[in-house]
PDB file of C-alpha atoms and ligand atoms in Angstrom:
ATOM      1  CA  MET A  18     -45.018  -1.943  72.258  1.00  0.00           C
ATOM      2  CA  SER A  19     -47.229  -1.317  75.258  1.00  0.00           C
ATOM      3  CA  LEU A  20     -48.830   2.044  75.854  1.00  0.00           C
ATOM      4  CA  ASP A  21     -49.180   2.882  79.526  1.00  0.00           C
ATOM      5  CA  PHE A  22     -51.491   5.770  80.299  1.00  0.00           C
ATOM      6  CA  ASP A  23     -50.943   7.729  83.494  1.00  0.00           C
ATOM      7  CA  MET A  24     -54.328   8.449  85.054  1.00  0.00           C
ATOM      8  CA  THR A  25     -52.902   9.936  88.253  1.00  0.00           C
ATOM      9  CA  PHE A  26     -53.327  13.688  88.349  1.00  0.00           C
ATOM     10  CA  ASP A  27     -54.119  16.205  91.075  1.00  0.00           C
ATOM     11  CA  PRO A  28     -55.769  19.168  89.325  1.00  0.00           C
ATOM     12  CA  ALA A  29     -55.377  21.541  92.330  1.00  0.00           C
ATOM     13  CA  TYR A  30     -57.931  23.861  90.696  1.00  0.00           C
ATOM     14  CA  GLY A  31     -57.079  27.532  90.956  1.00  0.00           C
ATOM     15  CA  GLU A  32     -53.523  26.950  92.203  1.00  0.00           C
ATOM     16  CA  ALA A  33     -50.356  27.698  90.248  1.00  0.00           C
ATOM     17  CA  VAL A  34     -48.376  24.462  90.616  1.00  0.00           C
ATOM     18  CA  VAL A  35     -44.648  24.539  89.851  1.00  0.00           C
ATOM     19  CA  VAL A  36     -44.007  21.743  87.317  1.00  0.00           C
ATOM     20  CA  ALA A  37     -40.484  22.710  86.182  1.00  0.00           C
ATOM     21  CA  PRO A  38     -38.085  25.581  86.865  1.00  0.00           C
ATOM     22  CA  GLY A  39     -39.836  28.753  85.705  1.00  0.00           C
ATOM     23  CA  VAL A  40     -42.973  26.863  84.644  1.00  0.00           C
ATOM     24  CA  ARG A  41     -46.266  26.807  86.553  1.00  0.00           C
ATOM     25  CA  ARG A  42     -49.520  25.037  85.698  1.00  0.00           C
ATOM     26  CA  ILE A  43     -53.078  26.075  86.545  1.00  0.00           C
ATOM     27  CA  THR A  44     -55.789  23.559  85.732  1.00  0.00           C
ATOM     28  CA  VAL A  45     -59.253  24.750  84.764  1.00  0.00           C
ATOM     29  CA  ASN A  46     -62.206  23.230  86.614  1.00  0.00           C
ATOM     30  CA  ASN A  47     -63.736  21.894  83.362  1.00  0.00           C
ATOM     31  CA  PRO A  48     -63.471  18.108  83.751  1.00  0.00           C
ATOM     32  CA  GLY A  49     -65.100  15.830  81.186  1.00  0.00           C
ATOM     33  CA  PRO A  50     -64.606  12.774  78.962  1.00  0.00           C
ATOM     34  CA  PHE A  51     -62.504  14.813  76.507  1.00  0.00           C
ATOM     35  CA  THR A  52     -60.758  17.134  78.979  1.00  0.00           C
ATOM     36  CA  PHE A  53     -59.853  14.639  81.760  1.00  0.00           C
ATOM     37  CA  HIS A  54     -59.634  16.754  84.979  1.00  0.00           C
ATOM     38  CA  GLY A  55     -59.623  19.969  82.937  1.00  0.00           C
ATOM     39  CA  THR A  56     -57.513  22.130  80.644  1.00  0.00           C
ATOM     40  CA  ASN A  57     -53.957  22.999  81.700  1.00  0.00           C
ATOM     41  CA  THR A  58     -52.845  26.610  81.405  1.00  0.00           C
ATOM     42  CA  TYR A  59     -49.080  27.157  81.752  1.00  0.00           C
ATOM     43  CA  LEU A  60     -47.240  30.251  82.932  1.00  0.00           C
ATOM     44  CA  VAL A  61     -43.640  30.549  81.758  1.00  0.00           C
ATOM     45  CA  GLY A  62     -41.042  32.938  83.158  1.00  0.00           C
ATOM     46  CA  SER A  63     -40.396  34.772  86.386  1.00  0.00           C
ATOM     47  CA  ASP A  64     -40.058  38.401  85.308  1.00  0.00           C
ATOM     48  CA  THR A  65     -42.073  38.893  82.157  1.00  0.00           C
ATOM     49  CA  LEU A  66     -44.465  36.016  81.638  1.00  0.00           C
ATOM     50  CA  ALA A  67     -45.911  33.976  78.815  1.00  0.00           C
ATOM     51  CA  VAL A  68     -49.280  32.295  79.234  1.00  0.00           C
ATOM     52  CA  ILE A  69     -49.844  29.141  77.185  1.00  0.00           C
ATOM     53  CA  ASP A  70     -53.496  28.209  76.490  1.00  0.00           C
ATOM     54  CA  PRO A  71     -55.602  30.538  78.691  1.00  0.00           C
ATOM     55  CA  GLY A  72     -58.472  28.025  78.509  1.00  0.00           C
ATOM     56  CA  PRO A  73     -62.242  28.448  78.293  1.00  0.00           C
ATOM     57  CA  ASP A  74     -63.934  31.733  79.182  1.00  0.00           C
ATOM     58  CA  ASP A  75     -64.236  31.103  82.912  1.00  0.00           C
ATOM     59  CA  ASP A  76     -64.309  33.744  85.674  1.00  0.00           C
ATOM     60  CA  ALA A  77     -62.598  31.661  88.349  1.00  0.00           C
ATOM     61  CA  HIS A  78     -59.802  30.645  85.974  1.00  0.00           C
ATOM     62  CA  MET A  79     -59.293  34.227  84.813  1.00  0.00           C
ATOM     63  CA  ALA A  80     -58.921  35.267  88.458  1.00  0.00           C
ATOM     64  CA  ALA A  81     -56.493  32.389  89.114  1.00  0.00           C
ATOM     65  CA  ILE A  82     -54.257  33.383  86.192  1.00  0.00           C
ATOM     66  CA  LEU A  83     -54.156  37.040  87.278  1.00  0.00           C
ATOM     67  CA  ARG A  84     -53.444  35.999  90.877  1.00  0.00           C
ATOM     68  CA  ALA A  85     -50.516  33.879  89.678  1.00  0.00           C
ATOM     69  CA  THR A  86     -48.974  36.749  87.700  1.00  0.00           C
ATOM     70  CA  GLN A  87     -48.655  38.754  90.950  1.00  0.00           C
ATOM     71  CA  GLY A  88     -48.769  41.925  88.918  1.00  0.00           C
ATOM     72  CA  ARG A  89     -45.878  40.974  86.645  1.00  0.00           C
ATOM     73  CA  PRO A  90     -46.338  41.795  82.957  1.00  0.00           C
ATOM     74  CA  VAL A  91     -47.653  39.129  80.613  1.00  0.00           C
ATOM     75  CA  SER A  92     -45.880  39.833  77.336  1.00  0.00           C
ATOM     76  CA  HIS A  93     -47.263  36.955  75.272  1.00  0.00           C
ATOM     77  CA  ILE A  94     -50.234  34.617  75.144  1.00  0.00           C
ATOM     78  CA  LEU A  95     -49.526  31.474  73.136  1.00  0.00           C
ATOM     79  CA  VAL A  96     -52.385  29.296  71.932  1.00  0.00           C
ATOM     80  CA  SER A  97     -51.831  25.690  70.854  1.00  0.00           C
ATOM     81  CA  HIS A  98     -55.070  25.348  68.882  1.00  0.00           C
ATOM     82  CA  THR A  99     -58.535  26.832  68.624  1.00  0.00           C
ATOM     83  CA  HIS A 100     -60.739  24.403  70.540  1.00  0.00           C
ATOM     84  CA  ARG A 101     -63.084  25.966  73.054  1.00  0.00           C
ATOM     85  CA  ASP A 102     -61.333  24.395  76.030  1.00  0.00           C
ATOM     86  CA  HIS A 103     -58.042  26.158  75.117  1.00  0.00           C
ATOM     87  CA  SER A 104     -58.442  29.568  73.458  1.00  0.00           C
ATOM     88  CA  PRO A 105     -61.578  31.588  74.380  1.00  0.00           C
ATOM     89  CA  LEU A 106     -60.205  33.232  77.556  1.00  0.00           C
ATOM     90  CA  THR A 107     -57.459  34.761  75.376  1.00  0.00           C
ATOM     91  CA  ARG A 108     -59.706  37.715  74.550  1.00  0.00           C
ATOM     92  CA  ARG A 109     -60.188  38.831  78.169  1.00  0.00           C
ATOM     93  CA  LEU A 110     -56.625  38.053  79.198  1.00  0.00           C
ATOM     94  CA  LYS A 111     -55.285  40.150  76.320  1.00  0.00           C
ATOM     95  CA  ALA A 112     -57.612  43.023  77.265  1.00  0.00           C
ATOM     96  CA  GLU A 113     -56.379  42.830  80.866  1.00  0.00           C
ATOM     97  CA  THR A 114     -52.633  42.425  80.152  1.00  0.00           C
ATOM     98  CA  GLY A 115     -52.019  43.871  76.690  1.00  0.00           C
ATOM     99  CA  ALA A 116     -50.139  40.692  75.761  1.00  0.00           C
ATOM    100  CA  VAL A 117     -49.389  39.799  72.137  1.00  0.00           C
ATOM    101  CA  VAL A 118     -51.460  36.788  71.084  1.00  0.00           C
ATOM    102  CA  CYS A 119     -49.435  34.170  69.196  1.00  0.00           C
ATOM    103  CA  ALA A 120     -50.804  31.096  67.394  1.00  0.00           C
ATOM    104  CA  GLU A 121     -50.519  29.294  64.092  1.00  0.00           C
ATOM    105  CA  GLY A 122     -53.669  30.953  62.783  1.00  0.00           C
ATOM    106  CA  PRO A 123     -57.456  31.142  63.078  1.00  0.00           C
ATOM    107  CA  HIS A 124     -59.579  28.011  63.277  1.00  0.00           C
ATOM    108  CA  ARG A 125     -59.893  25.978  60.092  1.00  0.00           C
ATOM    109  CA  ALA A 126     -60.649  22.408  59.046  1.00  0.00           C
ATOM    110  CA  ALA A 127     -57.909  20.096  57.769  1.00  0.00           C
ATOM    111  CA  ARG A 128     -59.695  19.741  54.434  1.00  0.00           C
ATOM    112  CA  PRO A 129     -62.444  21.634  52.594  1.00  0.00           C
ATOM    113  CA  LEU A 130     -65.991  20.712  53.598  1.00  0.00           C
ATOM    114  CA  ARG A 131     -67.822  18.599  51.052  1.00  0.00           C
ATOM    115  CA  ILE A 132     -71.061  19.732  49.447  1.00  0.00           C
ATOM    116  CA  GLY A 133     -73.838  19.215  51.976  1.00  0.00           C
ATOM    117  CA  GLU A 134     -71.412  18.178  54.728  1.00  0.00           C
ATOM    118  CA  VAL A 135     -72.282  19.479  58.186  1.00  0.00           C
ATOM    119  CA  ASN A 136     -69.241  19.786  60.413  1.00  0.00           C
ATOM    120  CA  PRO A 137     -70.109  17.994  63.679  1.00  0.00           C
ATOM    121  CA  LEU A 138     -67.117  19.653  65.356  1.00  0.00           C
ATOM    122  CA  ASP A 139     -68.155  23.285  64.852  1.00  0.00           C
ATOM    123  CA  ALA A 140     -69.548  23.475  68.392  1.00  0.00           C
ATOM    124  CA  SER A 141     -66.092  22.775  69.821  1.00  0.00           C
ATOM    125  CA  ALA A 142     -64.300  25.384  67.692  1.00  0.00           C
ATOM    126  CA  ASP A 143     -63.464  28.975  68.665  1.00  0.00           C
ATOM    127  CA  PHE A 144     -64.228  30.857  65.460  1.00  0.00           C
ATOM    128  CA  ASP A 145     -63.783  34.252  67.153  1.00  0.00           C
ATOM    129  CA  PHE A 146     -60.074  33.678  67.726  1.00  0.00           C
ATOM    130  CA  ALA A 147     -57.448  35.482  65.659  1.00  0.00           C
ATOM    131  CA  PRO A 148     -53.769  35.796  66.659  1.00  0.00           C
ATOM    132  CA  ASP A 149     -51.881  39.103  66.594  1.00  0.00           C
ATOM    133  CA  LEU A 150     -48.846  37.146  65.457  1.00  0.00           C
ATOM    134  CA  ALA A 151     -49.192  34.102  63.186  1.00  0.00           C
ATOM    135  CA  LEU A 152     -46.415  31.679  64.106  1.00  0.00           C
ATOM    136  CA  SER A 153     -44.702  29.935  61.217  1.00  0.00           C
ATOM    137  CA  ASP A 154     -43.083  26.598  61.964  1.00  0.00           C
ATOM    138  CA  GLY A 155     -39.879  27.205  63.945  1.00  0.00           C
ATOM    139  CA  ALA A 156     -40.770  30.786  64.883  1.00  0.00           C
ATOM    140  CA  VAL A 157     -39.443  31.892  68.284  1.00  0.00           C
ATOM    141  CA  VAL A 158     -41.174  34.137  70.810  1.00  0.00           C
ATOM    142  CA  ALA A 159     -38.982  35.340  73.663  1.00  0.00           C
ATOM    143  CA  GLY A 160     -39.188  37.181  76.981  1.00  0.00           C
ATOM    144  CA  ASP A 161     -36.884  37.706  79.963  1.00  0.00           C
ATOM    145  CA  GLY A 162     -35.074  34.403  80.450  1.00  0.00           C
ATOM    146  CA  TRP A 163     -37.249  32.289  78.174  1.00  0.00           C
ATOM    147  CA  ALA A 164     -37.769  31.530  74.503  1.00  0.00           C
ATOM    148  CA  LEU A 165     -40.552  29.416  73.065  1.00  0.00           C
ATOM    149  CA  ARG A 166     -40.294  27.836  69.620  1.00  0.00           C
ATOM    150  CA  ALA A 167     -43.365  26.876  67.575  1.00  0.00           C
ATOM    151  CA  VAL A 168     -43.398  23.268  66.398  1.00  0.00           C
ATOM    152  CA  HIS A 169     -46.266  22.772  63.969  1.00  0.00           C
ATOM    153  CA  THR A 170     -48.089  19.554  64.811  1.00  0.00           C
ATOM    154  CA  PRO A 171     -51.387  19.346  62.871  1.00  0.00           C
ATOM    155  CA  GLY A 172     -53.593  16.287  63.321  1.00  0.00           C
ATOM    156  CA  HIS A 173     -55.796  16.848  66.378  1.00  0.00           C
ATOM    157  CA  ALA A 174     -56.547  20.243  64.839  1.00  0.00           C
ATOM    158  CA  ALA A 175     -55.277  21.738  61.590  1.00  0.00           C
ATOM    159  CA  ASN A 176     -53.697  24.701  63.401  1.00  0.00           C
ATOM    160  CA  HIS A 177     -52.238  22.695  66.303  1.00  0.00           C
ATOM    161  CA  VAL A 178     -48.788  23.765  67.436  1.00  0.00           C
ATOM    162  CA  CYS A 179     -46.539  22.582  70.260  1.00  0.00           C
ATOM    163  CA  PHE A 180     -44.137  24.972  72.002  1.00  0.00           C
ATOM    164  CA  ALA A 181     -40.563  24.023  72.875  1.00  0.00           C
ATOM    165  CA  LEU A 182     -39.004  25.923  75.782  1.00  0.00           C
ATOM    166  CA  GLU A 183     -35.593  26.486  74.259  1.00  0.00           C
ATOM    167  CA  GLY A 184     -32.577  25.158  76.113  1.00  0.00           C
ATOM    168  CA  THR A 185     -34.579  23.107  78.636  1.00  0.00           C
ATOM    169  CA  GLY A 186     -35.779  19.929  76.881  1.00  0.00           C
ATOM    170  CA  LEU A 187     -39.348  20.866  77.798  1.00  0.00           C
ATOM    171  CA  LEU A 188     -42.108  20.773  75.202  1.00  0.00           C
ATOM    172  CA  PHE A 189     -45.682  21.968  75.711  1.00  0.00           C
ATOM    173  CA  SER A 190     -47.417  19.208  73.773  1.00  0.00           C
ATOM    174  CA  ALA A 191     -51.026  20.453  74.234  1.00  0.00           C
ATOM    175  CA  ASP A 192     -53.530  17.931  72.819  1.00  0.00           C
ATOM    176  CA  HIS A 193     -51.112  16.245  70.415  1.00  0.00           C
ATOM    177  CA  VAL A 194     -49.429  14.004  73.012  1.00  0.00           C
ATOM    178  CA  MET A 195     -50.982  13.492  76.454  1.00  0.00           C
ATOM    179  CA  ALA A 196     -50.075  11.011  79.189  1.00  0.00           C
ATOM    180  CA  TRP A 197     -53.676  10.101  80.147  1.00  0.00           C
ATOM    181  CA  SER A 198     -55.176   9.290  76.741  1.00  0.00           C
ATOM    182  CA  THR A 199     -54.738   9.171  73.010  1.00  0.00           C
ATOM    183  CA  SER A 200     -55.665  12.345  71.108  1.00  0.00           C
ATOM    184  CA  ILE A 201     -58.959  12.802  69.306  1.00  0.00           C
ATOM    185  CA  VAL A 202     -58.304  12.841  65.572  1.00  0.00           C
ATOM    186  CA  ALA A 203     -61.655  13.654  63.969  1.00  0.00           C
ATOM    187  CA  PRO A 204     -62.333  14.850  60.403  1.00  0.00           C
ATOM    188  CA  PRO A 205     -62.833  17.361  58.997  1.00  0.00           C
ATOM    189  CA  ASP A 206     -60.970  19.413  61.638  1.00  0.00           C
ATOM    190  CA  GLY A 207     -58.354  16.733  62.213  1.00  0.00           C
ATOM    191  CA  ALA A 208     -56.540  14.385  59.843  1.00  0.00           C
ATOM    192  CA  MET A 209     -54.870  11.055  60.610  1.00  0.00           C
ATOM    193  CA  SER A 210     -52.130  11.444  58.000  1.00  0.00           C
ATOM    194  CA  ASP A 211     -51.193  14.817  59.550  1.00  0.00           C
ATOM    195  CA  TYR A 212     -51.336  13.370  63.060  1.00  0.00           C
ATOM    196  CA  MET A 213     -49.002  10.473  62.253  1.00  0.00           C
ATOM    197  CA  ALA A 214     -46.549  12.827  60.515  1.00  0.00           C
ATOM    198  CA  SER A 215     -46.683  15.116  63.567  1.00  0.00           C
ATOM    199  CA  LEU A 216     -45.826  12.194  65.860  1.00  0.00           C
ATOM    200  CA  ASP A 217     -42.789  11.545  63.654  1.00  0.00           C
ATOM    201  CA  ARG A 218     -41.854  15.222  63.931  1.00  0.00           C
ATOM    202  CA  LEU A 219     -41.625  14.927  67.711  1.00  0.00           C
ATOM    203  CA  LEU A 220     -39.787  11.593  67.453  1.00  0.00           C
ATOM    204  CA  ASP A 221     -37.118  13.430  65.469  1.00  0.00           C
ATOM    205  CA  ARG A 222     -36.630  15.839  68.378  1.00  0.00           C
ATOM    206  CA  ASP A 223     -34.897  15.064  71.658  1.00  0.00           C
ATOM    207  CA  ASP A 224     -37.201  16.733  74.188  1.00  0.00           C
ATOM    208  CA  ARG A 225     -37.034  15.032  77.578  1.00  0.00           C
ATOM    209  CA  LEU A 226     -40.345  16.104  79.144  1.00  0.00           C
ATOM    210  CA  PHE A 227     -43.751  16.931  77.653  1.00  0.00           C
ATOM    211  CA  LEU A 228     -46.237  19.216  79.420  1.00  0.00           C
ATOM    212  CA  PRO A 229     -49.654  18.402  77.912  1.00  0.00           C
ATOM    213  CA  GLY A 230     -52.901  20.374  77.644  1.00  0.00           C
ATOM    214  CA  HIS A 231     -54.691  17.884  79.902  1.00  0.00           C
ATOM    215  CA  GLY A 232     -53.373  15.681  82.709  1.00  0.00           C
ATOM    216  CA  GLY A 233     -49.841  15.102  83.924  1.00  0.00           C
ATOM    217  CA  LEU A 234     -46.381  15.054  82.423  1.00  0.00           C
ATOM    218  CA  VAL A 235     -45.080  12.703  79.739  1.00  0.00           C
ATOM    219  CA  THR A 236     -41.783  11.671  81.305  1.00  0.00           C
ATOM    220  CA  ALA A 237     -40.390   9.378  78.575  1.00  0.00           C
ATOM    221  CA  PRO A 238     -41.650  11.067  75.413  1.00  0.00           C
ATOM    222  CA  GLN A 239     -39.810   9.003  72.808  1.00  0.00           C
ATOM    223  CA  ALA A 240     -41.046   5.639  74.114  1.00  0.00           C
ATOM    224  CA  PHE A 241     -44.526   7.059  74.637  1.00  0.00           C
ATOM    225  CA  ILE A 242     -44.734   8.379  71.057  1.00  0.00           C
ATOM    226  CA  ARG A 243     -43.632   5.001  69.718  1.00  0.00           C
ATOM    227  CA  GLY A 244     -46.436   3.493  71.805  1.00  0.00           C
ATOM    228  CA  LEU A 245     -48.952   5.981  70.367  1.00  0.00           C
ATOM    229  CA  LYS A 246     -47.865   5.108  66.836  1.00  0.00           C
ATOM    230  CA  ALA A 247     -48.156   1.394  67.555  1.00  0.00           C
ATOM    231  CA  HIS A 248     -51.627   1.966  69.010  1.00  0.00           C
ATOM    232  CA  ARG A 249     -52.832   3.701  65.829  1.00  0.00           C
ATOM    233  CA  LYS A 250     -51.306   0.982  63.657  1.00  0.00           C
ATOM    234  CA  MET A 251     -53.180  -1.592  65.750  1.00  0.00           C
ATOM    235  CA  ARG A 252     -56.454   0.336  65.202  1.00  0.00           C
ATOM    236  CA  GLU A 253     -55.703   0.514  61.524  1.00  0.00           C
ATOM    237  CA  ARG A 254     -55.220  -3.263  61.372  1.00  0.00           C
ATOM    238  CA  ALA A 255     -58.492  -3.761  63.263  1.00  0.00           C
ATOM    239  CA  ILE A 256     -60.337  -1.595  60.724  1.00  0.00           C
ATOM    240  CA  LEU A 257     -58.801  -3.462  57.785  1.00  0.00           C
ATOM    241  CA  GLU A 258     -59.825  -6.722  59.476  1.00  0.00           C
ATOM    242  CA  ARG A 259     -63.433  -5.478  59.857  1.00  0.00           C
ATOM    243  CA  LEU A 260     -63.439  -4.609  56.139  1.00  0.00           C
ATOM    244  CA  ARG A 261     -62.222  -8.125  55.319  1.00  0.00           C
ATOM    245  CA  GLN A 262     -64.928  -9.538  57.603  1.00  0.00           C
ATOM    246  CA  GLY A 263     -67.528  -7.713  55.552  1.00  0.00           C
ATOM    247  CA  ASP A 264     -68.271  -4.565  57.550  1.00  0.00           C
ATOM    248  CA  ARG A 265     -69.003  -1.738  55.117  1.00  0.00           C
ATOM    249  CA  LEU A 266     -70.287   1.046  57.398  1.00  0.00           C
ATOM    250  CA  ILE A 267     -68.494   2.978  60.141  1.00  0.00           C
ATOM    251  CA  PRO A 268     -71.088   2.366  62.923  1.00  0.00           C
ATOM    252  CA  ASP A 269     -70.713  -1.423  62.444  1.00  0.00           C
ATOM    253  CA  MET A 270     -66.928  -1.139  62.745  1.00  0.00           C
ATOM    254  CA  VAL A 271     -67.245   1.034  65.874  1.00  0.00           C
ATOM    255  CA  ARG A 272     -69.535  -1.493  67.573  1.00  0.00           C
ATOM    256  CA  ALA A 273     -67.030  -4.274  66.893  1.00  0.00           C
ATOM    257  CA  ILE A 274     -63.799  -2.412  67.648  1.00  0.00           C
ATOM    258  CA  TYR A 275     -64.847  -0.199  70.599  1.00  0.00           C
ATOM    259  CA  ARG A 276     -66.756  -2.780  72.663  1.00  0.00           C
ATOM    260  CA  GLU A 277     -64.817  -1.796  75.795  1.00  0.00           C
ATOM    261  CA  THR A 278     -65.149   1.961  75.346  1.00  0.00           C
ATOM    262  CA  ASP A 279     -67.377   4.346  77.323  1.00  0.00           C
ATOM    263  CA  PRO A 280     -70.495   4.751  75.105  1.00  0.00           C
ATOM    264  CA  ARG A 281     -70.241   8.536  75.610  1.00  0.00           C
ATOM    265  CA  LEU A 282     -67.143   8.320  73.425  1.00  0.00           C
ATOM    266  CA  HIS A 283     -68.671   6.274  70.575  1.00  0.00           C
ATOM    267  CA  GLY A 284     -69.417   9.396  68.531  1.00  0.00           C
ATOM    268  CA  ALA A 285     -65.773  10.383  68.768  1.00  0.00           C
ATOM    269  CA  ALA A 286     -64.775   6.774  68.028  1.00  0.00           C
ATOM    270  CA  GLY A 287     -66.804   6.905  64.798  1.00  0.00           C
ATOM    271  CA  LEU A 288     -64.943  10.031  63.737  1.00  0.00           C
ATOM    272  CA  SER A 289     -61.653   8.345  64.636  1.00  0.00           C
ATOM    273  CA  VAL A 290     -62.537   5.388  62.391  1.00  0.00           C
ATOM    274  CA  LEU A 291     -63.417   7.882  59.645  1.00  0.00           C
ATOM    275  CA  ALA A 292     -60.006   9.517  60.168  1.00  0.00           C
ATOM    276  CA  HIS A 293     -58.307   6.150  59.673  1.00  0.00           C
ATOM    277  CA  LEU A 294     -60.444   5.378  56.594  1.00  0.00           C
ATOM    278  CA  GLU A 295     -59.609   8.767  55.026  1.00  0.00           C
ATOM    279  CA  ASP A 296     -55.960   7.923  55.556  1.00  0.00           C
ATOM    280  CA  LEU A 297     -56.335   4.334  54.278  1.00  0.00           C
ATOM    281  CA  VAL A 298     -58.248   5.471  51.172  1.00  0.00           C
ATOM    282  CA  GLY A 299     -55.609   8.158  50.577  1.00  0.00           C
ATOM    283  CA  ARG A 300     -52.910   5.486  50.706  1.00  0.00           C
ATOM    284  CA  GLY A 301     -54.866   3.075  48.485  1.00  0.00           C
ATOM    285  CA  ALA A 302     -55.304   0.507  51.285  1.00  0.00           C
ATOM    286  CA  ALA A 303     -59.131   0.795  51.283  1.00  0.00           C
ATOM    287  CA  VAL A 304     -61.648   1.975  48.697  1.00  0.00           C
ATOM    288  CA  THR A 305     -64.950   3.823  48.661  1.00  0.00           C
ATOM    289  CA  SER A 306     -66.990   5.519  45.961  1.00  0.00           C
ATOM    290  CA  GLY A 307     -66.421   9.265  45.925  1.00  0.00           C
ATOM    291  CA  GLU A 308     -64.907  11.111  48.854  1.00  0.00           C
ATOM    292  CA  PRO A 309     -64.692   9.255  52.187  1.00  0.00           C
ATOM    293  CA  SER A 310     -67.467  10.356  54.539  1.00  0.00           C
ATOM    294  CA  PHE A 311     -69.159   9.063  57.666  1.00  0.00           C
ATOM    295  CA  GLU A 312     -72.012   7.576  55.580  1.00  0.00           C
ATOM    296  CA  SER A 313     -69.790   6.035  52.864  1.00  0.00           C
ATOM    297  CA  GLU A 314     -69.481   2.304  52.246  1.00  0.00           C
ATOM    298  CA  TYR A 315     -65.922   1.024  52.447  1.00  0.00           C
ATOM    299  CA  ARG A 316     -64.290  -2.077  51.014  1.00  0.00           C
ATOM    300  CA  PRO A 317     -60.833  -3.621  51.202  1.00  0.00           C
ATOM    301  CA  ALA A 318     -58.542  -2.482  48.391  1.00  0.00           C
TER     302      ALA A 318
HETATM  303 ZN1  LIG B 493     -58.121  20.134  74.772  1.00  0.00          ZN
END
């Protein structure tokens, strides 16, 4: 199964680009190794509007969103997860519009922190965020001519949720499935076992188009998800092979497995290997003494 990433994307910063009937996208000018050209904010509806993922607290982006509403009411703000490139502008947008803020819940890690563990991901989390309405899995939020259903998809973040635009085959896949790259799955905020189960959740659906939190559209979601799963299984096999070859520490495995990767991403790669090892230890396919951590020594089962 080959996995073809689509790196073509015109961010058109500040413009509301029509991407589907009744759906517009505004990309934030916050490009980077983890955000691609920037975060995508989506506006849904033509009478009363929903805003999905307002983005980082950014003056120009705030102005662009308000310009795109053309004075129409924003009834709901939906937030896919509480990373700082997606949720912080919610506070100002709510103050300006009076919209109801909907999300799975406040920021949290996928597992409890261990004694003495420092969470390297805290800097990327929006701890100030709290929804007005906590969306259970399957919950529907509706406005004039649109209804959005919450599809819980933990993995990239514990509170990650995708939103299905009912009756259209469109799914806002946020950072769970993106056309330009794999997702970051980094403990303790993320968990590989959750991520793989969340891929299966979307495979069980029949959405025809994904609108991600970064980059362009995923036009053949089912085949793409199968490719993502195959990619993770390949990584998993590479890690098991490094264990058999005698690697015991995560940095050694990263150096061997991620030779081709931008060194700026090696920190994230180390956390991704840890995510796989947590999953492998949980399934009895690898062993370590005590709880799996970045510093642990790992062995084949
Ligand atoms: Zn993101």
